[in-house]
Amino acid sequence: MELYTILGAGGVIANELTKELHANGKKVRLVSRKPKAIAEAETMAADITDPLQTRRAVSGSSMVFLCAGLAYNHKIWEVAWPKIIQNVIHACSEAGIPLIFFDNVYMYGLVDGPMTEETPYNPRSKKGEIRAMIANKIMDRVKEGRLTASIARAADFYGPGADTTGIMNLLVIGNLSKGKAANWLGSDQYTHSYTFTPDAGKALYLLSQDNSTFNQIWHLPTTNPAPNGKEYIEMVAGILKVKPRYMRLTGLMIRLAGLFDTTTAELHEMLYQSNHPYIFDSTKFDKHFNFKPTSYEDGLRQTIGR
């Protein structure tokens, strides 16, 4: 039976992918430093910054998904990501195992217009530079013919289970559902794409089942056009039947808050994403798979549970 291994198990995207694999009768191995047991899945504890542990983690796999999420700190990323990507590329290429890397859009930097798979890399953040390095390493090895791999990118995401990692879940849905005012990063007047996490999980599975998609970059299904910040908050408030109270978090406010919290401090270099239109185009995927992304209204209702 084919074995599908998820490196970086336990995150919201990995969890959605696990559900999709199980729903389709696939054998799954979940790998993380401290994996949680899930019915019908094999679990393995491994540190993928270590080459031997990485090789053991992927051994016997038919497909590997790299969905690792590190602490939101560029200093940690600078140390860990080069080791992780080198180890995973080497282990997969050595064993002839296809790799799908779940990625974000930081390497694009500030884009004038829609982000597509052809958008050049022009990072304007330290985290973006690291993401560009990862993507280039993967695709360089692909071009050399030594690795079968695809990069699957999502926009900022929201959805059920994203309460600790999704900005929309944390600052908007979480606050309004508790009777607090919502927070919005940067300007509330620009359109901002969000990928619905269950759509991302389904899309990763679909990519793994279609050999014609390998050795390419794919944008995961995301609805366009997207609302702006004010419209998102009004939509969530309408579903919750509360007043759409909110406050915009400016760059100065984030800098001040960042003096007391490193994660908040790391948000500052990414504020350009919130102070300009953020348009994520998934036309390539949608057409290839005839996939209709979940609407924001439906996705928010499912996330809120109403």
Short mmCIF file of C-alpha atoms in Angstrom, two decimals:
data_model
loop_
_atom_site.label_atom_id
_atom_site.label_comp_id
_atom_site.label_asym_id
_atom_site.label_seq_id
_atom_site.Cartn_x
_atom_site.Cartn_y
_atom_site.Cartn_z
CA MET A 1 0.00 0.00 0.00
CA GLU A 2 1.35 3.42 -0.93
CA LEU A 3 2.63 5.46 2.02
CA TYR A 4 2.11 9.24 2.16
CA THR A 5 4.43 10.96 4.62
CA ILE A 6 3.76 14.42 6.04
CA LEU A 7 6.80 16.19 7.46
CA GLY A 8 5.69 18.85 9.90
CA ALA A 9 2.52 17.11 11.01
CA GLY A 10 0.16 18.77 13.48
CA GLY A 11 -0.33 22.12 11.77
CA VAL A 12 -3.68 23.14 10.33
CA ILE A 13 -2.72 22.46 6.69
CA ALA A 14 -1.14 19.11 7.56
CA ASN A 15 -4.28 18.20 9.48
CA GLU A 16 -6.54 19.06 6.54
CA LEU A 17 -4.30 17.04 4.23
CA THR A 18 -4.39 14.10 6.64
CA LYS A 19 -8.20 14.14 6.60
CA GLU A 20 -8.20 14.15 2.81
CA LEU A 21 -5.71 11.29 2.56
CA HIS A 22 -7.69 9.19 5.01
CA ALA A 23 -10.96 9.98 3.22
CA ASN A 24 -9.39 8.51 0.09
CA GLY A 25 -8.12 5.38 1.79
CA LYS A 26 -4.43 6.31 1.84
CA LYS A 27 -1.85 5.10 4.34
CA VAL A 28 -0.36 8.07 6.21
CA ARG A 29 2.79 8.65 8.24
CA LEU A 30 2.84 11.78 10.42
CA VAL A 31 6.27 13.13 11.30
CA SER A 32 7.12 15.90 13.76
CA ARG A 33 9.26 16.39 16.84
CA LYS A 34 6.35 15.39 19.08
CA PRO A 35 3.64 13.88 16.87
CA LYS A 36 0.14 13.40 18.23
CA ALA A 37 -1.48 10.04 17.66
CA ILE A 38 -4.27 10.04 15.09
CA ALA A 39 -6.43 7.01 14.38
CA GLU A 40 -5.32 4.98 11.35
CA ALA A 41 -2.08 6.97 10.94
CA GLU A 42 1.49 5.96 11.68
CA THR A 43 3.37 8.52 13.78
CA MET A 44 7.11 9.08 13.94
CA ALA A 45 9.11 11.48 16.07
CA ALA A 46 11.94 13.08 14.10
CA ASP A 47 13.95 16.29 13.91
CA ILE A 48 14.24 17.10 10.21
CA THR A 49 17.13 19.47 10.81
CA ASP A 50 19.08 16.23 11.27
CA PRO A 51 19.95 14.39 8.01
CA LEU A 52 19.82 10.85 9.41
CA GLN A 53 16.47 11.42 11.12
CA THR A 54 15.11 12.97 7.92
CA ARG A 55 16.21 9.98 5.84
CA ARG A 56 14.55 7.63 8.32
CA ALA A 57 11.37 9.73 8.31
CA VAL A 58 10.88 9.45 4.54
CA SER A 59 12.06 5.85 4.18
CA GLY A 60 9.53 3.68 2.35
CA SER A 61 7.34 6.61 1.31
CA SER A 62 5.55 6.89 -2.00
CA MET A 63 5.06 10.64 -1.59
CA VAL A 64 6.41 13.23 0.84
CA PHE A 65 4.67 16.48 1.79
CA LEU A 66 6.76 19.12 3.54
CA CYS A 67 4.35 21.19 5.62
CA ALA A 68 6.69 22.26 8.40
CA GLY A 69 5.92 25.48 10.22
CA LEU A 70 8.68 27.02 12.32
CA ALA A 71 8.37 29.65 15.04
CA TYR A 72 7.63 33.01 13.40
CA ASN A 73 11.14 34.36 13.85
CA HIS A 74 13.53 35.09 10.99
CA LYS A 75 16.56 34.21 13.14
CA ILE A 76 15.20 30.72 13.71
CA TRP A 77 14.34 30.44 10.01
CA GLU A 78 17.89 31.46 9.00
CA VAL A 79 19.35 28.59 11.00
CA ALA A 80 16.76 25.84 10.55
CA TRP A 81 15.36 26.19 7.01
CA PRO A 82 18.65 25.67 5.10
CA LYS A 83 19.21 22.44 7.06
CA ILE A 84 15.63 21.24 6.60
CA ILE A 85 15.42 21.84 2.88
CA GLN A 86 18.86 20.35 2.22
CA ASN A 87 17.98 17.24 4.25
CA VAL A 88 14.56 16.75 2.67
CA ILE A 89 15.80 17.32 -0.90
CA HIS A 90 18.67 14.91 -0.40
CA ALA A 91 16.55 12.21 1.26
CA CYS A 92 13.82 12.39 -1.40
CA SER A 93 16.18 12.56 -4.38
CA GLU A 94 18.31 9.72 -3.01
CA ALA A 95 15.27 7.46 -2.61
CA GLY A 96 13.42 8.67 -5.72
CA ILE A 97 10.45 9.93 -3.72
CA PRO A 98 8.31 12.79 -5.12
CA LEU A 99 8.10 15.87 -2.88
CA ILE A 100 5.36 18.49 -2.53
CA PHE A 101 6.39 21.58 -0.57
CA PHE A 102 3.66 23.70 1.00
CA ASP A 103 4.76 27.31 0.62
CA ASN A 104 3.62 30.91 1.11
CA VAL A 105 4.08 34.06 -1.01
CA TYR A 106 6.77 35.92 0.93
CA MET A 107 9.36 35.51 -1.87
CA TYR A 108 7.27 37.61 -4.28
CA GLY A 109 7.59 40.77 -2.21
CA LEU A 110 5.34 43.69 -3.14
CA VAL A 111 3.50 42.83 -6.36
CA ASP A 112 1.71 45.34 -8.57
CA GLY A 113 -1.30 43.25 -9.64
CA PRO A 114 -2.18 39.59 -9.17
CA MET A 115 0.40 37.11 -7.89
CA THR A 116 0.69 34.16 -10.29
CA GLU A 117 3.02 31.20 -10.62
CA GLU A 118 5.09 33.29 -13.05
CA THR A 119 5.59 36.23 -10.67
CA PRO A 120 9.34 36.84 -10.23
CA TYR A 121 10.91 36.66 -6.79
CA ASN A 122 11.60 40.08 -5.33
CA PRO A 123 11.54 39.64 -1.54
CA ARG A 124 11.46 42.71 0.65
CA SER A 125 11.73 40.90 3.97
CA LYS A 126 14.23 38.59 5.66
CA LYS A 127 11.62 35.83 5.76
CA GLY A 128 10.94 36.38 2.06
CA GLU A 129 14.62 35.95 1.25
CA ILE A 130 14.64 32.62 3.07
CA ARG A 131 11.53 31.46 1.23
CA ALA A 132 13.09 32.40 -2.11
CA MET A 133 16.17 30.38 -1.18
CA ILE A 134 14.04 27.32 -0.39
CA ALA A 135 12.07 27.54 -3.64
CA ASN A 136 15.21 28.02 -5.72
CA LYS A 137 16.92 25.02 -4.13
CA ILE A 138 13.94 22.78 -4.89
CA MET A 139 13.47 23.88 -8.48
CA ASP A 140 17.20 23.89 -9.22
CA ARG A 141 17.35 20.23 -8.21
CA VAL A 142 14.27 19.57 -10.35
CA LYS A 143 15.92 21.22 -13.36
CA GLU A 144 18.98 19.04 -12.82
CA GLY A 145 16.73 15.99 -13.12
CA ARG A 146 17.67 14.77 -9.67
CA LEU A 147 14.35 15.42 -7.92
CA THR A 148 10.63 15.13 -8.67
CA ALA A 149 8.94 17.93 -6.78
CA SER A 150 6.27 20.60 -6.85
CA ILE A 151 5.76 23.77 -4.84
CA ALA A 152 2.19 24.45 -3.70
CA ARG A 153 1.61 28.01 -2.52
CA ALA A 154 -1.25 29.46 -0.51
CA ALA A 155 -2.18 33.00 0.38
CA ASP A 156 -2.66 33.91 4.02
CA PHE A 157 -5.09 31.29 5.24
CA TYR A 158 -8.14 30.95 7.46
CA GLY A 159 -10.46 28.11 8.38
CA PRO A 160 -11.51 25.63 11.06
CA GLY A 161 -8.57 24.81 13.30
CA ALA A 162 -6.47 27.84 12.28
CA ASP A 163 -7.08 29.62 15.58
CA THR A 164 -3.41 29.75 16.58
CA THR A 165 -1.83 30.51 13.20
CA GLY A 166 -4.40 32.29 11.03
CA ILE A 167 -4.47 36.08 11.37
CA MET A 168 -8.13 36.15 10.31
CA ASN A 169 -9.01 33.57 12.95
CA LEU A 170 -6.96 35.22 15.67
CA LEU A 171 -7.66 38.91 15.21
CA VAL A 172 -11.09 39.02 13.61
CA ILE A 173 -13.15 35.89 14.25
CA GLY A 174 -11.65 35.20 17.68
CA ASN A 175 -12.10 38.74 18.98
CA LEU A 176 -15.60 39.35 17.61
CA SER A 177 -16.82 35.97 18.86
CA LYS A 178 -15.64 36.93 22.37
CA GLY A 179 -17.42 40.29 22.31
CA LYS A 180 -14.19 42.20 21.70
CA ALA A 181 -13.34 44.61 18.92
CA ALA A 182 -11.60 43.00 15.97
CA ASN A 183 -8.08 44.03 14.91
CA TRP A 184 -6.93 44.48 11.33
CA LEU A 185 -3.31 44.68 10.27
CA GLY A 186 -2.55 47.79 8.25
CA SER A 187 -5.06 49.39 5.89
CA ASP A 188 -8.64 48.10 5.83
CA GLN A 189 -9.24 49.47 2.31
CA TYR A 190 -7.29 46.99 0.17
CA THR A 191 -8.47 43.67 -1.19
CA HIS A 192 -6.69 40.76 0.53
CA SER A 193 -6.90 37.15 -0.65
CA TYR A 194 -7.27 34.36 1.90
CA THR A 195 -7.01 30.61 1.21
CA PHE A 196 -9.56 28.39 2.97
CA THR A 197 -7.65 25.62 4.77
CA PRO A 198 -9.92 22.70 3.76
CA ASP A 199 -9.49 23.79 0.11
CA ALA A 200 -5.71 23.73 0.61
CA GLY A 201 -5.83 20.21 2.04
CA LYS A 202 -7.93 18.93 -0.87
CA ALA A 203 -5.68 20.67 -3.38
CA LEU A 204 -2.49 19.14 -1.97
CA TYR A 205 -4.09 15.71 -2.26
CA LEU A 206 -5.16 16.35 -5.86
CA LEU A 207 -1.64 17.43 -6.81
CA SER A 208 -0.23 14.22 -5.33
CA GLN A 209 -2.54 12.12 -7.52
CA ASP A 210 -1.71 13.77 -10.86
CA ASN A 211 1.75 13.05 -12.24
CA SER A 212 1.31 15.77 -14.87
CA THR A 213 1.45 18.41 -12.12
CA PHE A 214 4.91 17.45 -10.87
CA ASN A 215 7.97 19.69 -11.28
CA GLN A 216 5.88 22.86 -11.31
CA ILE A 217 4.71 25.67 -9.04
CA TRP A 218 1.00 25.78 -8.20
CA HIS A 219 -1.16 28.36 -6.45
CA LEU A 220 -3.74 26.58 -4.31
CA PRO A 221 -7.43 27.38 -4.91
CA THR A 222 -8.39 30.80 -3.55
CA THR A 223 -11.50 32.84 -4.33
CA ASN A 224 -11.21 36.10 -6.27
CA PRO A 225 -12.12 38.86 -6.04
CA ALA A 226 -11.47 39.08 -2.32
CA PRO A 227 -13.00 41.55 0.15
CA ASN A 228 -11.04 44.30 1.86
CA GLY A 229 -10.47 44.45 5.61
CA LYS A 230 -13.60 46.43 6.40
CA GLU A 231 -15.72 44.04 4.32
CA TYR A 232 -14.26 40.95 6.00
CA ILE A 233 -15.04 42.35 9.44
CA GLU A 234 -18.57 43.27 8.41
CA MET A 235 -19.06 39.77 6.99
CA VAL A 236 -17.84 38.05 10.18
CA ALA A 237 -19.88 40.38 12.39
CA GLY A 238 -22.97 39.67 10.29
CA ILE A 239 -22.54 35.91 10.73
CA LEU A 240 -22.00 36.34 14.48
CA LYS A 241 -24.80 38.92 14.70
CA VAL A 242 -22.62 41.44 16.51
CA LYS A 243 -21.53 44.99 15.75
CA PRO A 244 -18.52 45.24 13.38
CA ARG A 245 -16.28 47.00 15.86
CA TYR A 246 -12.59 47.03 14.99
CA MET A 247 -9.31 48.86 15.26
CA ARG A 248 -6.56 49.10 12.65
CA LEU A 249 -3.08 48.11 13.81
CA THR A 250 -0.58 50.57 12.34
CA GLY A 251 3.14 50.08 11.85
CA LEU A 252 3.93 52.21 14.88
CA MET A 253 1.56 50.21 17.07
CA ILE A 254 3.14 46.94 15.94
CA ARG A 255 6.65 48.28 16.58
CA LEU A 256 5.67 49.28 20.12
CA ALA A 257 3.91 45.97 20.83
CA GLY A 258 6.90 44.16 19.35
CA LEU A 259 9.08 45.48 22.15
CA PHE A 260 7.28 43.03 24.42
CA ASP A 261 6.51 40.17 22.01
CA THR A 262 8.89 38.80 19.38
CA THR A 263 6.15 37.29 17.21
CA THR A 264 4.41 40.66 16.98
CA ALA A 265 7.74 42.31 16.16
CA GLU A 266 8.20 39.90 13.24
CA LEU A 267 4.92 41.11 11.69
CA HIS A 268 6.31 44.56 10.99
CA GLU A 269 8.44 43.62 7.98
CA MET A 270 5.39 41.95 6.40
CA LEU A 271 3.08 44.97 6.73
CA TYR A 272 3.53 45.82 3.04
CA GLN A 273 1.16 42.90 2.38
CA SER A 274 -1.59 44.72 4.25
CA ASN A 275 -0.93 48.23 2.99
CA HIS A 276 -1.30 47.36 -0.70
CA PRO A 277 -3.67 45.14 -2.71
CA TYR A 278 -2.86 41.47 -2.03
CA ILE A 279 -4.29 39.48 -4.94
CA PHE A 280 -3.53 35.77 -5.13
CA ASP A 281 -4.44 34.17 -8.47
CA SER A 282 -5.12 30.41 -8.54
CA THR A 283 -6.50 30.27 -12.10
CA LYS A 284 -3.94 27.66 -13.18
CA PHE A 285 -5.04 25.18 -10.50
CA ASP A 286 -8.75 25.97 -10.78
CA LYS A 287 -8.75 25.31 -14.52
CA HIS A 288 -6.55 22.20 -14.40
CA PHE A 289 -8.70 20.47 -11.79
CA ASN A 290 -12.00 22.20 -12.58
CA PHE A 291 -11.98 23.28 -8.93
CA LYS A 292 -14.24 25.98 -7.50
CA PRO A 293 -12.72 27.53 -4.35
CA THR A 294 -14.99 27.98 -1.35
CA SER A 295 -16.57 31.43 -1.22
CA TYR A 296 -15.55 33.71 1.63
CA GLU A 297 -19.11 33.75 2.99
CA ASP A 298 -19.28 29.94 3.09
CA GLY A 299 -15.73 29.59 4.39
CA LEU A 300 -16.31 32.04 7.22
CA ARG A 301 -19.56 30.34 8.17
CA GLN A 302 -17.81 26.98 8.32
CA THR A 303 -14.96 28.45 10.36
CA ILE A 304 -17.33 30.09 12.82
CA GLY A 305 -19.58 27.04 12.88
CA ARG A 306 -22.79 28.69 11.69
#
